[in-house]
C-alpha atoms as one frame of an Amber mdcrd trajectory, in Angstrom:
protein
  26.465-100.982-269.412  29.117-102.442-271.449  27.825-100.990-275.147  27.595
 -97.750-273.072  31.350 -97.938-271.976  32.260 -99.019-275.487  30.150 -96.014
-277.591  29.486 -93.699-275.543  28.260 -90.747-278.354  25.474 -93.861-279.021
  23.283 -94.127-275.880  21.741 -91.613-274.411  20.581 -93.080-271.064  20.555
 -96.418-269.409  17.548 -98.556-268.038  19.125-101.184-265.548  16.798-104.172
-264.267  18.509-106.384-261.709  21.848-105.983-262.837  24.603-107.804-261.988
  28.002-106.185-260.972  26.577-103.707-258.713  27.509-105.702-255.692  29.423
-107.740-253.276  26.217-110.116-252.376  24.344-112.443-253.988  22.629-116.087
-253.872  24.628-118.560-252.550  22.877-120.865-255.135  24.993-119.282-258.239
  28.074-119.267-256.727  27.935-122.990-256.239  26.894-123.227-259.933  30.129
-122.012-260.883  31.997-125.099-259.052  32.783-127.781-261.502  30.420-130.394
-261.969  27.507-128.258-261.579  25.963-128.683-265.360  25.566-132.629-264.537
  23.875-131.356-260.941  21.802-128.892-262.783  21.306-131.544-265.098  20.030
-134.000-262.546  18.437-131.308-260.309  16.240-129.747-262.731  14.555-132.501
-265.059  10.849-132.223-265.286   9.867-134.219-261.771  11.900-132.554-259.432
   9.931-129.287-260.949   6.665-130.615-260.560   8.046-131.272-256.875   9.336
-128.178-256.708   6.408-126.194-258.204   3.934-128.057-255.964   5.982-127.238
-252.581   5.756-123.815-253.980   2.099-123.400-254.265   1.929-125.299-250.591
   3.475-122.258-249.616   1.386-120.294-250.855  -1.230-121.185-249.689  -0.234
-121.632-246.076   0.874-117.932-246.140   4.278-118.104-246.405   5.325-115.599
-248.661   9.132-115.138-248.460  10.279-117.867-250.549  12.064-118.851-253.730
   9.357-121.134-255.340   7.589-118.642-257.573   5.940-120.227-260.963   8.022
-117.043-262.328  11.249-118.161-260.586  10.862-121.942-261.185   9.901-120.970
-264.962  13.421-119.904-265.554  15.078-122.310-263.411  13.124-124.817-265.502
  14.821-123.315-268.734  18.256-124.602-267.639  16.980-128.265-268.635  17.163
-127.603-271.905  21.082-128.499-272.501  22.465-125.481-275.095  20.725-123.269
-272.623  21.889-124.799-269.566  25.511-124.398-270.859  25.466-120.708-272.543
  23.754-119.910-268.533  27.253-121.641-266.945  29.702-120.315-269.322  28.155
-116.554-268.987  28.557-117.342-265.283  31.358-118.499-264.833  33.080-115.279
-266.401  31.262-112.934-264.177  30.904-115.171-260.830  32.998-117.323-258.956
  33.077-118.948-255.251  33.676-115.916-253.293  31.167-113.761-255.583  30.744
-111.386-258.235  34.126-111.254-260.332  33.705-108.061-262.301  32.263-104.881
-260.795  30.369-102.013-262.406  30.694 -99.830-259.220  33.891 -98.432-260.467
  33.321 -97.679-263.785  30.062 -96.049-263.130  31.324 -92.638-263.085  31.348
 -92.994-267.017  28.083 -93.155-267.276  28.350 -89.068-266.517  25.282 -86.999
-266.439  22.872 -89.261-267.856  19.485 -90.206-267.108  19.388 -93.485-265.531
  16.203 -95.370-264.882  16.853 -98.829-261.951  14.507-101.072-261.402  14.530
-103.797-259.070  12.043-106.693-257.297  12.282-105.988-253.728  12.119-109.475
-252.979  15.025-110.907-255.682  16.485-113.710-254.935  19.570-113.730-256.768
  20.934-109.978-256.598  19.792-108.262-252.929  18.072-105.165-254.055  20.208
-103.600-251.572  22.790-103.518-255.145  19.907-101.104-256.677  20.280 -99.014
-253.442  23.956 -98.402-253.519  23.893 -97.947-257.827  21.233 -94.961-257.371
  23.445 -93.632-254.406  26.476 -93.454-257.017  24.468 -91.835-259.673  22.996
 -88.414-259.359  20.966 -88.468-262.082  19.486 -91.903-261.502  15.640 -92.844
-260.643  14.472 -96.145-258.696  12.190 -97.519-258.818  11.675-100.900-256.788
   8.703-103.230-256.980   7.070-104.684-254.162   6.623-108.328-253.927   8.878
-108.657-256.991  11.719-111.106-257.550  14.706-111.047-259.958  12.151-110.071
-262.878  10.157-107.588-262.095   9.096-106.735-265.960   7.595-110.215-266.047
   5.776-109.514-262.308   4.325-106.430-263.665   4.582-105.581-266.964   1.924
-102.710-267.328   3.662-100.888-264.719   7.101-102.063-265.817   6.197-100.509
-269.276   5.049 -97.291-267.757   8.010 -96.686-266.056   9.953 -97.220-269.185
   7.687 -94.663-271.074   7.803 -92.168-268.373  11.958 -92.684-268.504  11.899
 -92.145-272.173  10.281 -89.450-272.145  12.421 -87.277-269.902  15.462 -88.259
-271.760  16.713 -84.991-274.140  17.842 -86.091-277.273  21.746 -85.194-277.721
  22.133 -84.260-280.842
């Protein structure tokens, strides 16, 4: 949203996938992250056995039938990523600037009048963890000329969940974008 603030003659339309900024709401988990301290307890939290742990409570899940929960191999494959130290702090310091304690720090919601009349494709995982799809809701309600689409049993990445379909809706976006010329 930013570039499309910045240059607005450059973009055309807008594809937004569980954006941040669209809200008030969001996992409780993130706004502790910002607290200080929180790289050593990410640190500590997610090294290699307490993923395993993790992963296998997961599954357990699973395969009990409980659906509804935050152990997905697609969620605890990026959680996993914050191990990795240079990632783990570029993930904190982005944070930090956009999140704090009490929630989201900067908010699109205003601004998203200047997006004008163009085409503008949301998608969103019906079952994200971090960012309620109920943000989605309230961004298509703002924009006339929006489209969303929300996947079912998806979390916080729903091109990764399904990316045929994720790709299709893309295509089908594209295409019903006029070029301004």
């Amino acid at each position: 949203m930013q570039f499309v603030y910045q240059f607005p003659e450059r973009a055309e339309t807008l594809v937004l996938v569980s954006s941040g900024g669209l809200g008030e709401g969001m996992n409780a988990g993130l706004k502790l992250a910002t607290l200080p301290g929180a790289g050593l307890f990410v640190a500590t939290a997610f090294n290699r056995p307490t993923m395993m742990t993790m992963s296998w409570i997961g599954r357990t899940l699973t395969r009990v039938g409980v659906r509804d929960h935050s152990l997905t191999p697609e969620t605890l494959e990026t959680i996993g990523k914050l191990a990795h130290p240079q990632r783990r702090a570029a993930f904190l310091s982005t944070l930090r600037g956009v999140i704090s304690t009490k929630g989201q720090i900067l908010s699109a919601i205003d601004k998203l009048s200047i997006l004008g009349d163009r085409r503008i494709l949301i998608i969103w995982g019906d079952r994200d963890p971090l960012i309620p799809v109920a943000h989605a809701e309230r961004a298509h309600e703002l924009l006339p000329n929006s489209r969303l689409v929300v996947f079912a049993g998806a979390g916080h990445e729903p091109h990764f969940f399904d990316a045929p379909r994720f790709a299709d809706e893309l295509l089908v976006h594209l295409a019903s974008v006029q070029p301004v010329r």
